[in-house]
């Protein structure tokens, strides 16, 4: 029956037939007998079948051969398995991925060509896995040495668990190479783990790209220093050990004094070289545990853990100052000297947030600039009180803007010769119920930072225009008297600024030619291209423009030609030295002469004494403003009567 199944023939049709006719001619040897070994026999339907043939002779009682017995075994499954194995071996051999099979004892039982190409031609079957692991020292993804017992293959052999997509590197003295590796146990019959298949693919190029992208995300491309996020993380990491061992963690923030002048004078290429040199010099004087980074622009940060006291931090600041302040030699042979303004703050129980400590160091750095630059300041109780005050003002400001608690006071402006009041300047004033009187130089910068300035500025402008129009209707002032209103950068860069001014004029009835808008030099220089259109539009309807605090900003006077300016206001810092400080006197006289040559009017601010007024009249200054004329006052207290000067 088995033969009938194998050959798909019934016995009654096969008995008596020649073997060659039944199984094919290849089944018969040269002597006419059945051929032994692995053969291809024919079935009844003509298809071939692989069989293993064993032949034994048949003999009679006296030993004479009478025939033979053939035992045929179906080899179909075995042949298919061999073909599959051959195909698998061919596929494995063609893979770019290295494939090594390691036996239960650790010996290599199979190695494809890619494995030899990646690991070396000496990687051949029968060597032990330990030799391979020691011949090619491996490291973790983070660069630490990888112990042989922790290698994915060793783990898979030891635990019987797959180790998938582990990144390892080979550091054998040559260029470092990286691999993505997996080790998977082969489960033998009965369910026990035996051999391990180790596959690995070289990813050196990909790892290099990934590392570079990661580096770019966390470092400054110019100086190659860590960025803000990295330093914040370093500060966070330093907090725990500092609490445990009682040491201090300092944050030093510094930027370069007048660095913009270098960029403007020598170009950004020179500025970039200076920043790179600063980074190198600073890195050379900080301690091994300190972390140096670049925040933005010319601002750098050092996180310094493990300090004993404040003196250690200031000593570090002095080393940084000395290193940074060394001269820079330009390709032209010229030398530059750049100085840093440094602020220091400490991580403490009171200030545990890295962001807060960083902001405190920034505050200290700005105090360094305010006190003359090229110095070091530490965030102290005085600065803490100022920060606390600023926070309170910040919290109260929005409510003050919403409730119109900030109002306009008015300071008269007089003709320098006759004393006639020719106009008033509106000045914002804020009286808080608990904080008291808050001066403009305190709340205006906060309004600028919080985007409240356009709303506040529009309110002050409209109420001042309304007040001026009301005075005119009441006969308190004449139609030839002017209203001066200060503008901030936020107002000027508002795309709808010109419309806001025109609405204020139309809604209050004030003539456009009675309105003077005062801007600073810095606004025109920094925002010039953005505001020129608005200024031209407003000048076209009659609005006048004056430069406020003239002489304290940029030295370039090109904007006097580019913008529709009609008056210069001389800053009080120059006026107060008239007659006593030769330099101040010379500056005021130069400003007046410049204005006269350009057919511009001059207004001197901060005039407090008759002597100052006499000097200004003698120079030809047109108008004066200050306590000598009148102090700023609420609308109902403003006096438009002429001021009487002492005889010259």
PDB file of N, CA and C in Angstrom, residues 346-419:
ATOM      1  N   UNK A 346      23.026  83.354  42.590  1.00  0.00           N
ATOM      2  CA  UNK A 346      23.271  82.052  43.193  1.00  0.00           C
ATOM      3  C   UNK A 346      21.975  81.263  43.332  1.00  0.00           C
ATOM      4  N   UNK A 347      22.074  79.971  43.077  1.00  0.00           N
ATOM      5  CA  UNK A 347      20.962  79.068  43.357  1.00  0.00           C
ATOM      6  C   UNK A 347      20.822  78.973  44.869  1.00  0.00           C
ATOM      7  N   UNK A 348      19.619  79.191  45.382  1.00  0.00           N
ATOM      8  CA  UNK A 348      19.421  79.184  46.831  1.00  0.00           C
ATOM      9  C   UNK A 348      18.066  78.584  47.160  1.00  0.00           C
ATOM     10  N   UNK A 349      17.804  78.435  48.448  1.00  0.00           N
ATOM     11  CA  UNK A 349      16.496  77.930  48.864  1.00  0.00           C
ATOM     12  C   UNK A 349      15.379  78.853  48.399  1.00  0.00           C
ATOM     13  N   UNK A 350      15.705  80.147  48.321  1.00  0.00           N
ATOM     14  CA  UNK A 350      14.705  81.130  47.914  1.00  0.00           C
ATOM     15  C   UNK A 350      14.521  81.143  46.398  1.00  0.00           C
ATOM     16  N   UNK A 351      15.617  80.837  45.688  1.00  0.00           N
ATOM     17  CA  UNK A 351      15.591  80.839  44.221  1.00  0.00           C
ATOM     18  C   UNK A 351      16.020  79.459  43.725  1.00  0.00           C
ATOM     19  N   UNK A 352      15.069  78.573  43.593  1.00  0.00           N
ATOM     20  CA  UNK A 352      15.389  77.199  43.183  1.00  0.00           C
ATOM     21  C   UNK A 352      15.105  76.967  41.705  1.00  0.00           C
ATOM     22  N   UNK A 353      14.368  77.860  41.066  1.00  0.00           N
ATOM     23  CA  UNK A 353      14.066  77.698  39.648  1.00  0.00           C
ATOM     24  C   UNK A 353      15.254  78.166  38.817  1.00  0.00           C
ATOM     25  N   UNK A 354      15.777  77.322  37.920  1.00  0.00           N
ATOM     26  CA  UNK A 354      16.898  77.753  37.067  1.00  0.00           C
ATOM     27  C   UNK A 354      16.573  79.011  36.273  1.00  0.00           C
ATOM     28  N   UNK A 355      15.341  79.107  35.776  1.00  0.00           N
ATOM     29  CA  UNK A 355      14.962  80.275  34.989  1.00  0.00           C
ATOM     30  C   UNK A 355      15.005  81.548  35.841  1.00  0.00           C
ATOM     31  N   UNK A 356      14.584  81.425  37.091  1.00  0.00           N
ATOM     32  CA  UNK A 356      14.597  82.586  37.986  1.00  0.00           C
ATOM     33  C   UNK A 356      16.031  83.012  38.283  1.00  0.00           C
ATOM     34  N   UNK A 357      16.896  82.040  38.573  1.00  0.00           N
ATOM     35  CA  UNK A 357      18.294  82.362  38.873  1.00  0.00           C
ATOM     36  C   UNK A 357      18.956  83.018  37.661  1.00  0.00           C
ATOM     37  N   UNK A 358      18.660  82.487  36.488  1.00  0.00           N
ATOM     38  CA  UNK A 358      19.222  83.069  35.269  1.00  0.00           C
ATOM     39  C   UNK A 358      18.738  84.502  35.080  1.00  0.00           C
ATOM     40  N   UNK A 359      17.469  84.753  35.328  1.00  0.00           N
ATOM     41  CA  UNK A 359      16.947  86.117  35.188  1.00  0.00           C
ATOM     42  C   UNK A 359      17.577  87.057  36.209  1.00  0.00           C
ATOM     43  N   UNK A 360      17.862  86.544  37.415  1.00  0.00           N
ATOM     44  CA  UNK A 360      18.515  87.373  38.431  1.00  0.00           C
ATOM     45  C   UNK A 360      19.944  87.730  38.024  1.00  0.00           C
ATOM     46  N   UNK A 361      20.651  86.771  37.444  1.00  0.00           N
ATOM     47  CA  UNK A 361      22.004  87.061  36.948  1.00  0.00           C
ATOM     48  C   UNK A 361      21.941  88.099  35.835  1.00  0.00           C
ATOM     49  N   UNK A 362      20.904  88.024  35.015  1.00  0.00           N
ATOM     50  CA  UNK A 362      20.715  88.990  33.936  1.00  0.00           C
ATOM     51  C   UNK A 362      20.466  90.391  34.510  1.00  0.00           C
ATOM     52  N   UNK A 363      19.659  90.457  35.569  1.00  0.00           N
ATOM     53  CA  UNK A 363      19.395  91.739  36.224  1.00  0.00           C
ATOM     54  C   UNK A 363      20.692  92.328  36.777  1.00  0.00           C
ATOM     55  N   UNK A 364      21.503  91.480  37.400  1.00  0.00           N
ATOM     56  CA  UNK A 364      22.779  91.945  37.948  1.00  0.00           C
ATOM     57  C   UNK A 364      23.705  92.432  36.834  1.00  0.00           C
ATOM     58  N   UNK A 365      23.671  91.740  35.697  1.00  0.00           N
ATOM     59  CA  UNK A 365      24.507  92.156  34.571  1.00  0.00           C
ATOM     60  C   UNK A 365      24.091  93.542  34.061  1.00  0.00           C
ATOM     61  N   UNK A 366      22.792  93.792  34.002  1.00  0.00           N
ATOM     62  CA  UNK A 366      22.339  95.099  33.536  1.00  0.00           C
ATOM     63  C   UNK A 366      22.677  96.197  34.542  1.00  0.00           C
ATOM     64  N   UNK A 367      22.701  95.838  35.830  1.00  0.00           N
ATOM     65  CA  UNK A 367      23.149  96.855  36.801  1.00  0.00           C
ATOM     66  C   UNK A 367      24.625  97.173  36.575  1.00  0.00           C
ATOM     67  N   UNK A 368      25.400  96.156  36.190  1.00  0.00           N
ATOM     68  CA  UNK A 368      26.802  96.406  35.869  1.00  0.00           C
ATOM     69  C   UNK A 368      26.930  97.427  34.747  1.00  0.00           C
ATOM     70  N   UNK A 369      26.078  97.314  33.748  1.00  0.00           N
ATOM     71  CA  UNK A 369      26.111  98.275  32.643  1.00  0.00           C
ATOM     72  C   UNK A 369      25.698  99.668  33.115  1.00  0.00           C
ATOM     73  N   UNK A 370      24.659  99.720  33.948  1.00  0.00           N
ATOM     74  CA  UNK A 370      24.181 101.002  34.441  1.00  0.00           C
ATOM     75  C   UNK A 370      25.238 101.716  35.270  1.00  0.00           C
ATOM     76  N   UNK A 371      26.094 100.953  35.933  1.00  0.00           N
ATOM     77  CA  UNK A 371      27.099 101.542  36.815  1.00  0.00           C
ATOM     78  C   UNK A 371      28.439 101.769  36.132  1.00  0.00           C
ATOM     79  N   UNK A 372      28.451 101.694  34.804  1.00  0.00           N
ATOM     80  CA  UNK A 372      29.664 102.073  34.085  1.00  0.00           C
ATOM     81  C   UNK A 372      30.278 101.014  33.207  1.00  0.00           C
ATOM     82  N   UNK A 373      29.718  99.804  33.183  1.00  0.00           N
ATOM     83  CA  UNK A 373      30.233  98.713  32.353  1.00  0.00           C
ATOM     84  C   UNK A 373      31.593  98.222  32.851  1.00  0.00           C
ATOM     85  N   UNK A 374      32.036  97.100  32.232  1.00  0.00           N
ATOM     86  CA  UNK A 374      33.351  96.502  32.534  1.00  0.00           C
ATOM     87  C   UNK A 374      33.513  96.227  34.026  1.00  0.00           C
ATOM     88  N   UNK A 375      32.446  95.719  34.659  1.00  0.00           N
ATOM     89  CA  UNK A 375      32.504  95.438  36.078  1.00  0.00           C
ATOM     90  C   UNK A 375      31.620  94.235  36.386  1.00  0.00           C
ATOM     91  N   UNK A 376      31.698  93.768  37.610  1.00  0.00           N
ATOM     92  CA  UNK A 376      30.914  92.614  38.056  1.00  0.00           C
ATOM     93  C   UNK A 376      29.959  93.048  39.151  1.00  0.00           C
ATOM     94  N   UNK A 377      28.712  92.630  39.041  1.00  0.00           N
ATOM     95  CA  UNK A 377      27.708  92.914  40.060  1.00  0.00           C
ATOM     96  C   UNK A 377      27.058  91.602  40.496  1.00  0.00           C
ATOM     97  N   UNK A 378      26.744  91.504  41.783  1.00  0.00           N
ATOM     98  CA  UNK A 378      26.103  90.322  42.349  1.00  0.00           C
ATOM     99  C   UNK A 378      24.653  90.651  42.680  1.00  0.00           C
ATOM    100  N   UNK A 379      23.760  89.737  42.341  1.00  0.00           N
ATOM    101  CA  UNK A 379      22.351  89.928  42.675  1.00  0.00           C
ATOM    102  C   UNK A 379      22.200  89.915  44.191  1.00  0.00           C
ATOM    103  N   UNK A 380      21.751  91.043  44.763  1.00  0.00           N
ATOM    104  CA  UNK A 380      21.711  91.190  46.214  1.00  0.00           C
ATOM    105  C   UNK A 380      20.308  91.587  46.668  1.00  0.00           C
ATOM    106  N   UNK A 381      20.207  91.969  47.935  1.00  0.00           N
ATOM    107  CA  UNK A 381      18.898  92.328  48.491  1.00  0.00           C
ATOM    108  C   UNK A 381      18.303  93.552  47.784  1.00  0.00           C
ATOM    109  N   UNK A 382      19.151  94.490  47.422  1.00  0.00           N
ATOM    110  CA  UNK A 382      18.668  95.687  46.735  1.00  0.00           C
ATOM    111  C   UNK A 382      18.043  95.320  45.388  1.00  0.00           C
ATOM    112  N   UNK A 383      18.739  94.467  44.645  1.00  0.00           N
ATOM    113  CA  UNK A 383      18.198  94.047  43.350  1.00  0.00           C
ATOM    114  C   UNK A 383      16.969  93.161  43.527  1.00  0.00           C
ATOM    115  N   UNK A 384      16.984  92.336  44.583  1.00  0.00           N
ATOM    116  CA  UNK A 384      15.813  91.487  44.833  1.00  0.00           C
ATOM    117  C   UNK A 384      14.577  92.361  45.097  1.00  0.00           C
ATOM    118  N   UNK A 385      14.782  93.431  45.855  1.00  0.00           N
ATOM    119  CA  UNK A 385      13.662  94.340  46.126  1.00  0.00           C
ATOM    120  C   UNK A 385      13.189  95.009  44.841  1.00  0.00           C
ATOM    121  N   UNK A 386      14.151  95.376  43.962  1.00  0.00           N
ATOM    122  CA  UNK A 386      13.784  96.008  42.691  1.00  0.00           C
ATOM    123  C   UNK A 386      12.999  95.038  41.809  1.00  0.00           C
ATOM    124  N   UNK A 387      13.424  93.751  41.795  1.00  0.00           N
ATOM    125  CA  UNK A 387      12.713  92.745  41.004  1.00  0.00           C
ATOM    126  C   UNK A 387      11.312  92.527  41.560  1.00  0.00           C
ATOM    127  N   UNK A 388      11.228  92.483  42.888  1.00  0.00           N
ATOM    128  CA  UNK A 388       9.921  92.310  43.522  1.00  0.00           C
ATOM    129  C   UNK A 388       9.005  93.486  43.196  1.00  0.00           C
ATOM    130  N   UNK A 389       9.573  94.691  43.251  1.00  0.00           N
ATOM    131  CA  UNK A 389       8.805  95.896  42.918  1.00  0.00           C
ATOM    132  C   UNK A 389       8.340  95.845  41.458  1.00  0.00           C
ATOM    133  N   UNK A 390       9.237  95.438  40.566  1.00  0.00           N
ATOM    134  CA  UNK A 390       8.887  95.362  39.148  1.00  0.00           C
ATOM    135  C   UNK A 390       7.749  94.371  38.921  1.00  0.00           C
ATOM    136  N   UNK A 391       7.790  93.261  39.665  1.00  0.00           N
ATOM    137  CA  UNK A 391       6.726  92.264  39.533  1.00  0.00           C
ATOM    138  C   UNK A 391       5.390  92.845  39.986  1.00  0.00           C
ATOM    139  N   UNK A 392       5.408  93.589  41.088  1.00  0.00           N
ATOM    140  CA  UNK A 392       4.174  94.210  41.574  1.00  0.00           C
ATOM    141  C   UNK A 392       3.633  95.233  40.567  1.00  0.00           C
ATOM    142  N   UNK A 393       4.543  96.035  40.018  1.00  0.00           N
ATOM    143  CA  UNK A 393       4.127  97.028  39.027  1.00  0.00           C
ATOM    144  C   UNK A 393       3.564  96.335  37.785  1.00  0.00           C
ATOM    145  N   UNK A 394       4.247  95.264  37.387  1.00  0.00           N
ATOM    146  CA  UNK A 394       3.792  94.496  36.224  1.00  0.00           C
ATOM    147  C   UNK A 394       2.372  93.970  36.440  1.00  0.00           C
ATOM    148  N   UNK A 395       2.123  93.434  37.635  1.00  0.00           N
ATOM    149  CA  UNK A 395       0.805  92.868  37.927  1.00  0.00           C
ATOM    150  C   UNK A 395      -0.279  93.950  37.967  1.00  0.00           C
ATOM    151  N   UNK A 396       0.090  95.141  38.415  1.00  0.00           N
ATOM    152  CA  UNK A 396      -0.903  96.209  38.551  1.00  0.00           C
ATOM    153  C   UNK A 396      -1.114  96.996  37.258  1.00  0.00           C
ATOM    154  N   UNK A 397      -0.170  96.872  36.319  1.00  0.00           N
ATOM    155  CA  UNK A 397      -0.198  97.747  35.147  1.00  0.00           C
ATOM    156  C   UNK A 397      -1.405  97.487  34.252  1.00  0.00           C
ATOM    157  N   UNK A 398      -1.721  96.249  33.984  1.00  0.00           N
ATOM    158  CA  UNK A 398      -2.843  95.963  33.080  1.00  0.00           C
ATOM    159  C   UNK A 398      -4.149  96.541  33.635  1.00  0.00           C
ATOM    160  N   UNK A 399      -4.336  96.353  34.935  1.00  0.00           N
ATOM    161  CA  UNK A 399      -5.542  96.917  35.537  1.00  0.00           C
ATOM    162  C   UNK A 399      -5.548  98.435  35.421  1.00  0.00           C
ATOM    163  N   UNK A 400      -4.368  99.049  35.597  1.00  0.00           N
ATOM    164  CA  UNK A 400      -4.283 100.511  35.500  1.00  0.00           C
ATOM    165  C   UNK A 400      -4.621 100.991  34.093  1.00  0.00           C
ATOM    166  N   UNK A 401      -4.162 100.244  33.083  1.00  0.00           N
ATOM    167  CA  UNK A 401      -4.472 100.610  31.698  1.00  0.00           C
ATOM    168  C   UNK A 401      -5.954 100.426  31.426  1.00  0.00           C
ATOM    169  N   UNK A 402      -6.500  99.310  31.909  1.00  0.00           N
ATOM    170  CA  UNK A 402      -7.925  99.026  31.665  1.00  0.00           C
ATOM    171  C   UNK A 402      -8.839 100.045  32.346  1.00  0.00           C
ATOM    172  N   UNK A 403      -8.443 100.480  33.544  1.00  0.00           N
ATOM    173  CA  UNK A 403      -9.308 101.394  34.310  1.00  0.00           C
ATOM    174  C   UNK A 403      -8.959 102.865  34.087  1.00  0.00           C
ATOM    175  N   UNK A 404      -8.013 103.131  33.180  1.00  0.00           N
ATOM    176  CA  UNK A 404      -7.589 104.501  32.885  1.00  0.00           C
ATOM    177  C   UNK A 404      -7.027 105.203  34.122  1.00  0.00           C
ATOM    178  N   UNK A 405      -6.303 104.424  34.948  1.00  0.00           N
ATOM    179  CA  UNK A 405      -5.713 105.004  36.155  1.00  0.00           C
ATOM    180  C   UNK A 405      -4.467 105.828  35.835  1.00  0.00           C
ATOM    181  N   UNK A 406      -3.880 105.595  34.667  1.00  0.00           N
ATOM    182  CA  UNK A 406      -2.722 106.390  34.238  1.00  0.00           C
ATOM    183  C   UNK A 406      -3.259 107.603  33.477  1.00  0.00           C
ATOM    184  N   UNK A 407      -2.912 108.788  33.959  1.00  0.00           N
ATOM    185  CA  UNK A 407      -3.476 110.018  33.400  1.00  0.00           C
ATOM    186  C   UNK A 407      -2.359 110.913  32.887  1.00  0.00           C
ATOM    187  N   UNK A 408      -2.750 111.971  32.180  1.00  0.00           N
ATOM    188  CA  UNK A 408      -1.789 112.913  31.649  1.00  0.00           C
ATOM    189  C   UNK A 408      -1.658 114.152  32.510  1.00  0.00           C
ATOM    190  N   UNK A 409      -0.410 114.501  32.837  1.00  0.00           N
ATOM    191  CA  UNK A 409      -0.113 115.803  33.412  1.00  0.00           C
ATOM    192  C   UNK A 409       0.556 116.629  32.315  1.00  0.00           C
ATOM    193  N   UNK A 410       0.542 117.941  32.454  1.00  0.00           N
ATOM    194  CA  UNK A 410       0.992 118.807  31.370  1.00  0.00           C
ATOM    195  C   UNK A 410       2.054 119.771  31.875  1.00  0.00           C
ATOM    196  N   UNK A 411       3.147 119.895  31.112  1.00  0.00           N
ATOM    197  CA  UNK A 411       4.213 120.841  31.466  1.00  0.00           C
ATOM    198  C   UNK A 411       4.335 121.881  30.359  1.00  0.00           C
ATOM    199  N   UNK A 412       4.184 123.158  30.698  1.00  0.00           N
ATOM    200  CA  UNK A 412       4.253 124.224  29.691  1.00  0.00           C
ATOM    201  C   UNK A 412       5.644 124.348  29.070  1.00  0.00           C
ATOM    202  N   UNK A 413       5.654 124.834  27.824  1.00  0.00           N
ATOM    203  CA  UNK A 413       6.874 125.139  27.080  1.00  0.00           C
ATOM    204  C   UNK A 413       6.810 126.629  26.730  1.00  0.00           C
ATOM    205  N   UNK A 414       7.906 127.352  27.021  1.00  0.00           N
ATOM    206  CA  UNK A 414       7.884 128.810  26.855  1.00  0.00           C
ATOM    207  C   UNK A 414       8.845 129.265  25.775  1.00  0.00           C
ATOM    208  N   UNK A 415       8.522 130.397  25.177  1.00  0.00           N
ATOM    209  CA  UNK A 415       9.457 131.050  24.267  1.00  0.00           C
ATOM    210  C   UNK A 415      10.657 131.516  25.088  1.00  0.00           C
ATOM    211  N   UNK A 416      11.865 131.211  24.610  1.00  0.00           N
ATOM    212  CA  UNK A 416      13.069 131.478  25.402  1.00  0.00           C
ATOM    213  C   UNK A 416      13.318 132.960  25.610  1.00  0.00           C
ATOM    214  N   UNK A 417      12.776 133.826  24.738  1.00  0.00           N
ATOM    215  CA  UNK A 417      13.031 135.267  24.849  1.00  0.00           C
ATOM    216  C   UNK A 417      11.901 135.975  25.578  1.00  0.00           C
ATOM    217  N   UNK A 418      10.668 135.739  25.111  1.00  0.00           N
ATOM    218  CA  UNK A 418       9.537 136.483  25.668  1.00  0.00           C
ATOM    219  C   UNK A 418       8.917 135.832  26.892  1.00  0.00           C
ATOM    220  N   UNK A 419       9.125 134.538  27.078  1.00  0.00           N
ATOM    221  CA  UNK A 419       8.496 133.826  28.190  1.00  0.00           C
ATOM    222  C   UNK A 419       7.069 133.414  27.893  1.00  0.00           C
TER     223      UNK A 419
END
